[in-house]
Structures are given as C-alpha cells and as structure tokens.
PDB file of C-alpha atoms in Angstrom:
ATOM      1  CA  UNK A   1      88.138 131.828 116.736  1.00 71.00           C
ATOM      2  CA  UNK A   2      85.833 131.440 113.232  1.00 73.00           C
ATOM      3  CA  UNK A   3      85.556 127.511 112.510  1.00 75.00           C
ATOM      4  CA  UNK A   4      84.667 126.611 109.415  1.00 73.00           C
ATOM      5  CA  UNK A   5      83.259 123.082 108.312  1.00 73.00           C
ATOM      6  CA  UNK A   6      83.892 122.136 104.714  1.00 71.00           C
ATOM      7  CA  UNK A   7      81.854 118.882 103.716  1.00 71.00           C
ATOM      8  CA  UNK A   8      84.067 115.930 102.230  1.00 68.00           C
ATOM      9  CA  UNK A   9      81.647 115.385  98.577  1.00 71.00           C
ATOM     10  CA  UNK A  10      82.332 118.434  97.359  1.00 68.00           C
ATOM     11  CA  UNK A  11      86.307 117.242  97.582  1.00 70.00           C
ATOM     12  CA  UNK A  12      85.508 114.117  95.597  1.00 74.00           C
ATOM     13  CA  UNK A  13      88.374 115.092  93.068  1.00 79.00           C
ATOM     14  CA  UNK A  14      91.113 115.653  95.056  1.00 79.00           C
ATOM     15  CA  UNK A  15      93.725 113.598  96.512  1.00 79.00           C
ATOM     16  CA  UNK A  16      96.032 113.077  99.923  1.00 79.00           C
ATOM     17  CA  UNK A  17      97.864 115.769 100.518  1.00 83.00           C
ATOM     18  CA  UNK A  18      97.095 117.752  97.774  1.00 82.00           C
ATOM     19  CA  UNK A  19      97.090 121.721  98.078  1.00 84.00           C
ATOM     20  CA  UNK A  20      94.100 123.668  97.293  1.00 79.00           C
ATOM     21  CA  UNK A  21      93.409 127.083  97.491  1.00 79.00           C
ATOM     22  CA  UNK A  22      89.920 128.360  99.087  1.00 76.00           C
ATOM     23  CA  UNK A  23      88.608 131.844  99.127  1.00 74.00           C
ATOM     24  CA  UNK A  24      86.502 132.625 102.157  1.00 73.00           C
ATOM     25  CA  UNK A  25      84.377 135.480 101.266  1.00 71.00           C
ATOM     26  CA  UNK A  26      83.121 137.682 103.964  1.00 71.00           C
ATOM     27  CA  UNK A  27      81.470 140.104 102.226  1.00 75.00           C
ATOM     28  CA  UNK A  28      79.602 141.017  98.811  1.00 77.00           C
ATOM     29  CA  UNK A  29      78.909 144.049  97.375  1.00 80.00           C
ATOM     30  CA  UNK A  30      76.805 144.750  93.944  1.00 82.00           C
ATOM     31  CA  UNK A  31      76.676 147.434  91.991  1.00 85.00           C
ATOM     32  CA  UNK A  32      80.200 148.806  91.938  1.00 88.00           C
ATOM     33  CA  UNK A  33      82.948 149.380  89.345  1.00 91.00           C
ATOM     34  CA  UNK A  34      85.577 147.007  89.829  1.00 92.00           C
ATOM     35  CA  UNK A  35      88.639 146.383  87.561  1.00 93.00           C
ATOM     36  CA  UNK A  36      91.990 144.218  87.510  1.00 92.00           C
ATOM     37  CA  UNK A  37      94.005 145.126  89.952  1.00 94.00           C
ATOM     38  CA  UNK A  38      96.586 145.806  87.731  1.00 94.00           C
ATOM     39  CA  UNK A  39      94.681 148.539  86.316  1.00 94.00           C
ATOM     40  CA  UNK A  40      95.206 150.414  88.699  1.00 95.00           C
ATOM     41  CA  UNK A  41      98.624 152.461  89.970  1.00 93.00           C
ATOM     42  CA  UNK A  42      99.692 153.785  93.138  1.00 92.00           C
ATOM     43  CA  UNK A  43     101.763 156.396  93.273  1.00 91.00           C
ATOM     44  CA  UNK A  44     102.614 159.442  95.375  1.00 93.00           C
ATOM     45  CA  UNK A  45      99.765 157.293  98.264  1.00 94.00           C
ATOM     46  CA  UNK A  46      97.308 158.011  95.254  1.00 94.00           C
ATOM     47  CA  UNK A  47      95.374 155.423  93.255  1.00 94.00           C
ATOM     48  CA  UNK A  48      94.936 155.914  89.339  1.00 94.00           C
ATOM     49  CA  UNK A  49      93.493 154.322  86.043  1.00 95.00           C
ATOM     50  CA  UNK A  50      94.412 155.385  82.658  1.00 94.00           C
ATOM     51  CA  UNK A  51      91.451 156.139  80.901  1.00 93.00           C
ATOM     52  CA  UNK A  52      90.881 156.147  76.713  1.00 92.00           C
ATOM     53  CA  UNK A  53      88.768 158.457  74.925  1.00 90.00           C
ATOM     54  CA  UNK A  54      87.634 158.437  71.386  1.00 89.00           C
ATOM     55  CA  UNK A  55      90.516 159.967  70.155  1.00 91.00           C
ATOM     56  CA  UNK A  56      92.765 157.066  71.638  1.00 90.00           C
ATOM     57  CA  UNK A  57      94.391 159.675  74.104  1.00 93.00           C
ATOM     58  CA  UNK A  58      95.153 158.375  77.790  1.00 93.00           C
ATOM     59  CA  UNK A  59      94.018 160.359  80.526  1.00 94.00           C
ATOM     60  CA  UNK A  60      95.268 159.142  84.225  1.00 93.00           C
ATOM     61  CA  UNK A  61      92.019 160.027  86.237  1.00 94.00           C
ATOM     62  CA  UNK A  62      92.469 159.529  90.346  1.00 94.00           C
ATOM     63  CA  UNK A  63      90.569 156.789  91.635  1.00 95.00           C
ATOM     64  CA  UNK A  64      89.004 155.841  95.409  1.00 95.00           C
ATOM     65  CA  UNK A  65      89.524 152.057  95.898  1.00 94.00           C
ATOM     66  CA  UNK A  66      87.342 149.680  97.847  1.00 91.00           C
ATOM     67  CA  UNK A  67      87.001 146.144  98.511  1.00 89.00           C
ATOM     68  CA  UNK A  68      89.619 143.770  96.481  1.00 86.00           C
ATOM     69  CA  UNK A  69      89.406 140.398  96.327  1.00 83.00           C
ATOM     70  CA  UNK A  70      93.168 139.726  95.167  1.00 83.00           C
ATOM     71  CA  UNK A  71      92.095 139.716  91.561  1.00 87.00           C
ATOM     72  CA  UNK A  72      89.669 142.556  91.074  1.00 90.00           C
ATOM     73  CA  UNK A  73      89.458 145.924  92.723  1.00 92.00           C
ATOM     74  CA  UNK A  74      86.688 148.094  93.849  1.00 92.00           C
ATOM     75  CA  UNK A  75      87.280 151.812  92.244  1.00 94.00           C
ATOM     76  CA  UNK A  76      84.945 154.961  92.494  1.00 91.00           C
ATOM     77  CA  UNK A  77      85.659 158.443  91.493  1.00 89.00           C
ATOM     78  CA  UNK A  78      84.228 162.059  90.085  1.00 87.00           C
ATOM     79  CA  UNK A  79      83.240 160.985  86.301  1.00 87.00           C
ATOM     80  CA  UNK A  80      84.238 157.203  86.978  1.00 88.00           C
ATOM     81  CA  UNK A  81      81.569 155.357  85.374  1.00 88.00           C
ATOM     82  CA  UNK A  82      80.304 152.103  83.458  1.00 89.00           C
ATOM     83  CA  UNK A  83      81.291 151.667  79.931  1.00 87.00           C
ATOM     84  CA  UNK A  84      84.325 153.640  79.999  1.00 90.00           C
ATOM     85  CA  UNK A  85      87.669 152.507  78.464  1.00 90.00           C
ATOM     86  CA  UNK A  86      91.070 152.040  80.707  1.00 90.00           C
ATOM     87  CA  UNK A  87      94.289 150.073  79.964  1.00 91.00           C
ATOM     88  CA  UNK A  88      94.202 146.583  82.082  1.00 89.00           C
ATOM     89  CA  UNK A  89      97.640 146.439  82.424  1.00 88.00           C
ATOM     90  CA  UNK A  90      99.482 149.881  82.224  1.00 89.00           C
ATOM     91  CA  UNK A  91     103.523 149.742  81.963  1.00 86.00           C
ATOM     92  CA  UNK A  92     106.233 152.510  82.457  1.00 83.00           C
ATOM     93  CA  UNK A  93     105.321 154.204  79.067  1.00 83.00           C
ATOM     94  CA  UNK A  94     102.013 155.007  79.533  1.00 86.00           C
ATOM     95  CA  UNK A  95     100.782 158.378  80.647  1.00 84.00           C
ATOM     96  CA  UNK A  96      98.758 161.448  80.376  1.00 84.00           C
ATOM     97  CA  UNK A  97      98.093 162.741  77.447  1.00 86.00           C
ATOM     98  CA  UNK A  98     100.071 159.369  75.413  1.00 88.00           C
ATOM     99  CA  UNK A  99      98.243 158.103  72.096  1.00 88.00           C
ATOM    100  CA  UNK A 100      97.597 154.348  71.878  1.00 87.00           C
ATOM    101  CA  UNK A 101      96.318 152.010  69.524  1.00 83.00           C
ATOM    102  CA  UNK A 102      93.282 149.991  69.898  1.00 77.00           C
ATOM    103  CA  UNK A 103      93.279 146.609  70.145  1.00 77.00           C
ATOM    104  CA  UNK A 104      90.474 144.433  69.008  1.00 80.00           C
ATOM    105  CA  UNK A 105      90.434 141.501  71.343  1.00 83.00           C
ATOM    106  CA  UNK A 106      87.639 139.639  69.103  1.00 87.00           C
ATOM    107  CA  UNK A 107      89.984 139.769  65.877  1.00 87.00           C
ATOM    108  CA  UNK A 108      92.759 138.845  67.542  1.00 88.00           C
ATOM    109  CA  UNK A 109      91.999 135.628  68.915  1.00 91.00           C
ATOM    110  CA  UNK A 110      90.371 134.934  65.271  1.00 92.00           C
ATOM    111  CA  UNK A 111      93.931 135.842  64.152  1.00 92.00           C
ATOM    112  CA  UNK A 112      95.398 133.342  66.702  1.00 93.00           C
ATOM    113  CA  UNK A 113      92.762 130.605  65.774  1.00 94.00           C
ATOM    114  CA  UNK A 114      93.798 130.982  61.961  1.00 95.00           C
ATOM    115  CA  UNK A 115      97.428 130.723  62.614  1.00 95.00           C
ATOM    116  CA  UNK A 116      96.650 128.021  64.748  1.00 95.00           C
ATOM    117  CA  UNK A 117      94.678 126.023  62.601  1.00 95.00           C
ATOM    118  CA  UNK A 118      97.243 127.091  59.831  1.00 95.00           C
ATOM    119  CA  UNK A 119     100.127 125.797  61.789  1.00 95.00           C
ATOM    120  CA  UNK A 120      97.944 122.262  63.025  1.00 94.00           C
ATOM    121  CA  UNK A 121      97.437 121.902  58.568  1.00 93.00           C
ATOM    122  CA  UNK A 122     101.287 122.068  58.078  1.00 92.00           C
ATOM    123  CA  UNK A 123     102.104 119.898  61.187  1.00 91.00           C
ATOM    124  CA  UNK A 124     100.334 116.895  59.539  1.00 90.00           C
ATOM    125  CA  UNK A 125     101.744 117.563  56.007  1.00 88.00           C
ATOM    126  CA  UNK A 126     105.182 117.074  57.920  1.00 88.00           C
ATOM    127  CA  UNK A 127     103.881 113.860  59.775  1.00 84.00           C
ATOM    128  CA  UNK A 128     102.476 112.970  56.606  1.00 83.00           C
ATOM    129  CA  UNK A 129     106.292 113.570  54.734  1.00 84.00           C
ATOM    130  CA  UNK A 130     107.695 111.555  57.891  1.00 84.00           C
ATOM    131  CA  UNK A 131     105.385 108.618  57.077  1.00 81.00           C
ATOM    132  CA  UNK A 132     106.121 108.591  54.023  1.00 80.00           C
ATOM    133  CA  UNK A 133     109.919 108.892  54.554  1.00 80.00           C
ATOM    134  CA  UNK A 134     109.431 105.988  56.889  1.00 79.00           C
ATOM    135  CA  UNK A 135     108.102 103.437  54.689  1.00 76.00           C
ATOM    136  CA  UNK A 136     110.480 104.411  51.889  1.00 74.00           C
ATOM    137  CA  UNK A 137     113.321 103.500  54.189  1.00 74.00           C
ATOM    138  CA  UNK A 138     111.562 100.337  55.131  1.00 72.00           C
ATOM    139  CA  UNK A 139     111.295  99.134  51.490  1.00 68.00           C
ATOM    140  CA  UNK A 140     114.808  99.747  51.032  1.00 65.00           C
ATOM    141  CA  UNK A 141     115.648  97.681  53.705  1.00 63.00           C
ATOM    142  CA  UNK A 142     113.758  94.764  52.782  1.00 58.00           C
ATOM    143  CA  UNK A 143     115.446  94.475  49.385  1.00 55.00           C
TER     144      UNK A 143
END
C-alpha cells in the first residue's frame, strides 16, 4: 500500500467536506506527440486520427497510442509528426478522403468578442430606455 501525505497550506481555499479532484502522476514522458483524446477513434481494435492536408482533404492515418492522462493521449505512427493538422473532435461524417473547411480559431473568437461587445453596447441602451421609462412613470405619479 502507496501512502501519500498531502500538506494542509496548500488546501488553504477549500472548505469541510468539499470534493476535490487530484491527479497523482506516476510518470512523465517528454518529447512525444500527444493529442485530445477525442482525436482519436477506435475502431475495428485500431486507433486513428484524421489528418488535413493543404488541400483541406481528410486522410484517417492509423495511430500507436501511449500514455493518456484522461485528457490527452500519447500517439506515434509511420509519417506521424509535429506540425501536422488533425480534427480535435471528429463526428460520424468525417472520413477518408472528405473535404472540410478551415476554421480560423484566432478570427473567431475576435468574431465572438465583437458580438459580444456589440451585444454588452445594446444591453445598456435598453437599461438606459428602462431608466428612462422609470422616471417617466415616477413623474406621472407624483402629479
């Protein structure tokens, strides 16, 4: 039996009875390709990622796995390698051979932030109407 001793100040935070969750980890490795680990499909007691190339076609590519840590995966493979493009989350419609459309993370969340900020600007020209609206009832009260 492994005991482990986990020092009360770096708990400060929490409180009675609350749960927590603690990863133990028992081993590190560096230097390896590791992606989400729902990148990666098992089928047929086979491991694969879809890969992209520059012409936006998927190619499923069979994949060795490794260590995981419940959120990433260790993969290796012939002509797996750094740099290379695969979908993070594949669904029932992708395949070999399937053309996709690239998605530019960056401009998207600029998108989002716009729409957000957009949104925030019209919010407080409606609290601003309600204000408004507010006192205008409250003078025609008092008269």
């Amino acid at each position: 039996m492994n005991v482990f001793e986990f020092l009360p100040t770096l708990f400060k935070d929490l409180f009675l009875n609350e749960q927590v969750d603690i990863r133990v980890i028992y081993k590190k490795k560096e230097n390896i390709l590791a992606v989400s680990k729902k990148a990666v499909i098992f089928k047929n007691q086979k491991s694969y990622i879809y890969l992209i190339d520059k012409n936006n076609l998927v190619k499923e590519k069979e994949v060795f796995i490794g260590m995981d840590n419940g959120e990433k995966i260790e993969i290796f493979g012939m002509d797996i390698g750094e740099g290379m493009e695969i979908i993070g989350n594949p669904d029932d419609k992708i395949g070999n051979n399937v053309i996709v459309e690239r998605r530019n993370i960056k401009d998207e969340e600029i998108e989002k932030r716009k729409k957000l900020e957009r949104l925030e600007r019209e919010n407080e020209k409606l609290g601003n109407r309600m204000d408004e609206n507010e006192r205008e009832i409250i003078r025609l009260k008092r008269k």
